[in-house]
XYZ file of C-alpha atoms in Angstrom:
386
model
C 0.000 0.000 0.000
C 1.203 3.521 -0.821
C 1.844 5.490 2.392
C -0.680 8.256 2.946
C -0.606 11.476 4.983
C -3.491 13.802 5.851
C -2.092 17.317 6.333
C -4.389 19.857 8.042
C -3.647 23.554 7.448
C -5.713 26.466 8.756
C -4.709 30.086 8.234
C -6.544 32.739 10.228
C -4.648 35.955 9.353
C -1.240 35.596 7.676
C -0.437 32.897 5.143
C 3.277 32.316 5.748
C 2.733 29.012 7.516
C 0.634 27.816 4.556
C 3.650 28.136 2.273
C 5.882 26.380 4.818
C 3.415 23.499 4.950
C 3.247 23.353 1.153
C 7.019 22.967 0.922
C 6.679 19.871 3.085
C 3.709 18.619 1.066
C 5.687 18.939 -2.173
C 8.608 17.090 -0.592
C 6.241 14.307 0.511
C 4.910 13.954 -3.032
C 8.507 13.836 -4.238
C 9.043 10.827 -1.984
C 5.988 9.040 -3.375
C 3.681 9.660 -0.406
C -0.007 10.261 -1.141
C -1.145 13.503 0.510
C -4.626 14.700 1.398
C -4.288 18.413 2.118
C -7.170 19.733 4.222
C -7.402 23.481 3.816
C -9.560 25.366 6.299
C -8.917 29.016 5.474
C -10.100 31.348 2.749
C -8.797 29.799 -0.515
C -5.532 31.210 -1.903
C -5.370 31.202 -5.717
C -2.464 29.561 -7.500
C -1.066 27.387 -4.717
C 1.517 24.825 -5.855
C 0.269 21.643 -4.182
C 2.235 19.208 -6.390
C -0.875 17.119 -7.254
C -1.821 16.489 -3.623
C -5.562 15.968 -3.123
C -6.945 19.230 -1.747
C -10.061 19.232 0.436
C -11.563 22.650 1.184
C -13.573 23.033 4.361
C -16.104 25.890 4.606
C -13.655 28.744 5.186
C -13.035 30.547 8.445
C -10.751 33.430 9.299
C -9.984 35.508 12.350
C -12.302 38.429 12.903
C -11.097 41.602 11.236
C -11.954 43.612 14.366
C -11.985 40.921 17.091
C -9.223 38.360 16.482
C -10.665 35.622 18.698
C -13.988 35.719 16.862
C -14.149 33.355 13.907
C -15.765 34.632 10.726
C -16.694 32.943 7.476
C -15.237 34.082 4.172
C -17.794 36.909 3.935
C -17.128 38.269 7.418
C -20.169 36.742 9.125
C -19.726 35.327 12.645
C -19.325 31.549 12.677
C -22.068 29.823 14.679
C -22.246 26.308 16.159
C -24.023 24.899 13.106
C -21.202 26.110 10.851
C -18.626 24.559 13.196
C -20.552 21.273 13.273
C -20.600 21.154 9.478
C -16.851 21.673 9.308
C -16.215 19.037 11.976
C -18.373 16.478 10.191
C -16.724 17.174 6.837
C -13.269 16.837 8.374
C -14.135 13.507 9.988
C -15.612 12.283 6.697
C -12.412 13.217 4.848
C -10.413 11.307 7.465
C -12.536 8.189 7.136
C -12.417 8.174 3.341
C -8.725 8.988 3.049
C -7.746 6.428 5.708
C -4.336 8.063 6.249
C -1.421 6.414 7.987
C -0.362 9.750 9.473
C -2.332 12.865 10.444
C -0.360 16.146 10.576
C -1.729 19.300 12.197
C 0.028 22.534 11.279
C 0.561 24.672 14.431
C -1.956 22.828 16.629
C -1.884 22.385 19.612
C 0.696 25.183 20.073
C -1.592 27.458 18.070
C -5.039 27.355 16.429
C -6.815 26.982 19.771
C -9.927 28.343 18.064
C -10.099 25.137 15.991
C -10.357 22.702 18.894
C -14.018 22.135 18.044
C -12.944 20.087 15.008
C -9.356 19.080 15.758
C -9.994 17.304 19.055
C -12.670 15.088 17.410
C -10.159 14.389 14.617
C -7.557 13.394 17.218
C -10.062 11.082 18.899
C -10.917 9.444 15.569
C -7.253 8.977 14.658
C -6.343 7.336 17.966
C -9.483 5.176 18.128
C -9.252 3.765 14.604
C -8.869 -0.004 14.359
C -7.057 -2.224 13.611
C -4.256 0.380 13.554
C -4.577 3.951 14.847
C -3.305 6.740 12.661
C -0.052 8.313 13.855
C -0.624 11.921 14.916
C 2.101 14.520 14.350
C 2.290 18.244 15.129
C 4.106 20.523 12.676
C 5.375 23.682 14.367
C 7.877 26.470 13.759
C 10.959 26.852 15.939
C 9.967 30.090 17.727
C 6.504 30.297 19.245
C 4.355 33.172 20.347
C 4.987 33.339 24.091
C 1.812 32.879 26.078
C 0.634 35.522 28.490
C -1.480 32.806 30.139
C 0.708 29.995 31.561
C -2.256 27.623 31.830
C -2.433 27.475 28.047
C 1.073 26.011 27.856
C -0.002 23.308 30.309
C -3.027 22.626 28.113
C -0.672 22.098 25.161
C 1.335 19.537 27.122
C -1.860 17.718 28.099
C -3.090 17.520 24.481
C 0.300 16.284 23.261
C 0.399 13.636 26.000
C -3.079 12.408 25.086
C -3.025 12.473 21.316
C 0.329 13.184 19.653
C 3.043 10.689 18.796
C 5.599 13.209 17.490
C 6.201 16.955 17.295
C 8.200 18.130 14.272
C 9.971 21.383 15.128
C 10.911 23.146 11.907
C 14.146 24.677 13.061
C 17.830 24.090 13.706
C 18.420 23.373 17.408
C 21.851 24.998 17.114
C 20.069 28.262 16.273
C 17.236 28.015 18.786
C 15.488 25.267 20.712
C 11.759 25.248 21.306
C 12.322 25.547 25.068
C 13.316 29.187 24.571
C 9.713 30.146 23.836
C 7.821 27.142 25.214
C 8.602 26.727 28.932
C 7.428 23.105 29.121
C 9.641 21.766 26.348
C 11.252 19.300 28.755
C 7.833 17.743 29.406
C 7.473 16.741 25.744
C 11.170 16.208 24.956
C 10.655 12.545 24.081
C 8.326 13.478 21.210
C 10.362 16.326 19.700
C 12.156 15.943 16.362
C 14.004 18.877 14.791
C 13.821 18.982 11.012
C 15.935 22.011 10.188
C 14.522 25.225 8.727
C 11.962 24.703 5.965
C 13.592 26.836 3.279
C 13.140 26.947 -0.496
C 15.501 25.264 -2.921
C 18.659 27.282 -3.709
C 17.639 29.789 -6.389
C 19.253 30.849 -9.629
C 19.990 34.559 -9.073
C 17.848 36.985 -11.045
C 19.541 38.858 -13.889
C 18.971 41.913 -16.046
C 15.968 44.072 -15.244
C 14.910 41.688 -12.468
C 18.151 42.124 -10.509
C 18.082 44.837 -7.837
C 20.667 46.045 -5.349
C 18.167 46.249 -2.487
C 15.007 44.212 -1.937
C 12.625 45.852 0.553
C 9.752 43.554 1.533
C 7.075 43.196 4.204
C 5.424 39.826 3.509
C 1.705 40.191 2.945
C 1.900 43.861 3.838
C -0.817 44.029 6.492
C 1.594 45.455 9.095
C 4.379 46.713 6.862
C 3.593 50.241 5.741
C 5.483 51.915 8.572
C 8.640 49.950 7.734
C 8.353 50.754 4.025
C 8.055 54.479 4.779
C 11.001 54.476 7.171
C 13.217 52.421 4.854
C 12.523 54.617 1.827
C 13.419 57.687 3.906
C 16.541 55.824 5.093
C 17.583 55.175 1.500
C 18.885 58.692 0.853
C 20.800 58.632 4.172
C 22.584 55.345 3.487
C 25.504 54.061 1.427
C 22.963 52.407 -0.907
C 21.223 55.635 -1.913
C 22.250 55.149 -5.555
C 21.451 51.426 -5.795
C 18.425 50.054 -7.624
C 15.703 49.257 -5.101
C 12.607 47.125 -5.495
C 9.837 47.678 -2.946
C 7.411 44.812 -2.402
C 4.384 46.418 -0.807
C 2.441 43.187 -0.176
C -1.034 42.342 -1.342
C -2.656 44.142 1.598
C -1.279 47.580 0.698
C -3.948 50.118 -0.248
C -3.789 52.498 -3.236
C -3.356 55.413 -0.828
C -0.400 53.710 0.853
C 1.166 52.941 -2.525
C 0.818 56.598 -3.550
C 2.445 57.768 -0.316
C 5.401 55.454 -0.908
C 5.829 56.448 -4.540
C 5.978 60.104 -3.525
C 9.066 59.291 -1.430
C 10.771 57.023 -3.913
C 12.745 59.129 -6.356
C 14.739 57.474 -9.125
C 15.859 53.843 -9.342
C 12.964 52.524 -7.229
C 10.538 49.943 -8.608
C 7.297 48.937 -6.882
C 5.633 45.533 -7.010
C 2.893 44.057 -4.838
C 4.175 40.480 -4.915
C 6.749 38.386 -6.752
C 6.756 34.573 -6.790
C 10.546 34.334 -7.154
C 11.653 36.312 -4.087
C 14.647 34.022 -3.307
C 15.986 34.584 -6.843
C 15.699 38.356 -6.390
C 17.417 38.135 -3.006
C 20.212 35.984 -4.408
C 21.066 38.790 -6.851
C 20.762 41.584 -4.269
C 23.357 43.323 -2.153
C 20.898 43.658 0.724
C 17.476 42.581 1.967
C 15.442 44.823 4.284
C 12.449 43.061 5.791
C 10.491 41.906 8.776
C 11.758 38.812 10.604
C 9.057 36.268 9.847
C 9.898 32.586 9.462
C 9.480 32.348 5.685
C 11.184 35.649 4.915
C 14.252 34.732 6.931
C 14.299 31.247 5.373
C 14.372 32.952 1.959
C 17.259 35.151 3.120
C 19.237 32.160 4.392
C 18.813 30.350 1.093
C 19.687 33.402 -1.010
C 22.800 34.226 1.001
C 22.476 38.025 0.842
C 23.224 40.521 3.588
C 20.138 41.470 5.584
C 18.626 44.115 7.834
C 15.634 42.828 9.798
C 13.074 44.966 11.622
C 10.759 42.704 13.625
C 7.021 43.187 13.672
C 5.741 44.353 17.037
C 2.118 45.069 17.828
C 2.421 44.905 21.602
C 1.346 41.262 21.655
C 3.415 39.271 19.153
C 6.881 38.213 20.325
C 8.043 35.696 17.694
C 9.777 38.103 15.312
C 11.405 40.063 18.131
C 12.987 36.855 19.412
C 14.107 35.730 15.947
C 15.604 39.101 15.034
C 17.577 39.256 18.292
C 18.986 35.776 17.689
C 19.915 36.610 14.092
C 21.732 39.727 15.259
C 23.485 37.862 18.092
C 24.706 35.089 15.784
C 25.852 37.419 13.011
C 23.179 36.306 10.556
C 21.672 39.783 10.031
C 21.677 43.309 11.424
C 18.577 43.818 13.570
C 16.864 47.130 14.220
C 15.137 47.384 17.593
C 11.372 47.100 17.161
C 10.893 50.241 19.272
C 13.292 52.289 17.133
C 11.962 51.847 13.597
C 13.179 55.197 12.239
C 14.897 56.277 9.011
C 18.069 57.094 10.937
C 18.359 53.719 12.674
C 17.558 51.811 9.473
C 20.131 53.834 7.512
C 22.744 53.089 10.180
C 21.846 49.385 10.015
C 22.206 49.413 6.220
C 25.655 50.958 6.532
C 26.735 48.418 9.182
C 25.483 45.526 7.067
C 27.387 46.720 4.008
C 30.586 47.514 5.928
C 30.788 44.134 7.634
C 31.632 40.715 6.189
C 29.033 38.634 4.390
C 27.107 36.564 6.953
C 28.307 32.986 7.300
C 25.086 30.996 7.365
C 26.712 27.688 6.465
C 26.150 26.362 9.979
C 22.364 26.565 9.586
C 20.409 23.454 8.640
C 17.957 24.685 5.987
C 16.907 21.273 4.670
C 13.754 21.108 6.768
C 11.274 20.286 3.997
C 13.125 17.158 2.838
C 13.879 15.982 6.380
C 10.288 16.480 7.539
C 9.059 14.535 4.509
C 11.532 11.723 5.201
C 10.328 11.439 8.803
C 6.651 11.476 7.824
C 7.184 8.980 4.989
C 8.906 6.549 7.357
C 6.112 6.884 9.918
C 3.509 6.317 7.203
C 5.295 3.114 6.162
C 5.294 1.901 9.743
C 9.046 2.404 10.146
C 11.069 4.150 12.803
C 12.457 7.367 11.278
C 16.230 7.604 11.127
C 16.259 11.297 10.161
């Protein structure tokens, strides 16, 4: 029998973790594993799923005004009947797919709002006879630190009851999960580090697509302030005369775009999104960006110098932690999240260009292939050696 994996992905606001999961899905397909991808968020056009079977649940997203309130794709509050329909569809997909392994992206470390359907899925996976499905959590290396300690204890309890393995998509020599999850020792026997889930090494862009500086902010929902400050920093820095490309993100409004273009001057190109970001970075002298997981994975693969300015909204801590570690280990120049000004960004640009190229050779960035190898072995009933 061909090994089979059911991979559950739910995005509520950002979509970075969707693309991380898809890198693993493509690697699984490359190893001959059948994949049923269960997608619970608002559909994203043009996803490369490498011929995995995609099952769309009725979409939910985080509330645009109240994050903890779930909404459907049209912004209507999700009621119990809607949740019941999703739960029943998910359980039906599980029964028909009959997977050897069930993977939950982020849960139980995140996606608490989805317990109404994921806990029944866990129960079904562990109760199935004659052989239960193996249950695996897929989680990034740096977690959002909980303001409520009881939630971390809840995570440990769910892992103890339902999960066989936790795949941590990071390099333990860079950071271990215990840094942001205080009960890591309680689940140590189930942890497996895969390395960072990065893209394949790119062919550097050439000609008109090659830029000296790539300024990006992911999806753009929280990036306008950084774009403004970095464009003002441009004229103050040693890269004032370089060609810049500014990636505003899909969430940028026409008014925001106009404000940025008024600051730009010559040699600045604007794009909302480019599918080949690693190729652009590989040709660049410098990347200026936030410090999200996927963006930094792209930087590591491309090999360029980098200035990172972590997102901070008073609640999120993940990017602040990652940026500090990158700065400490010489992987990038970090700007303090409370000092996001043209002057500090210009100074960071100058430091990045004056110093040596970062040596990122010590980082394990083969996380997609290693995660797929582990999951494929589990699906075949073997003990993973990776």
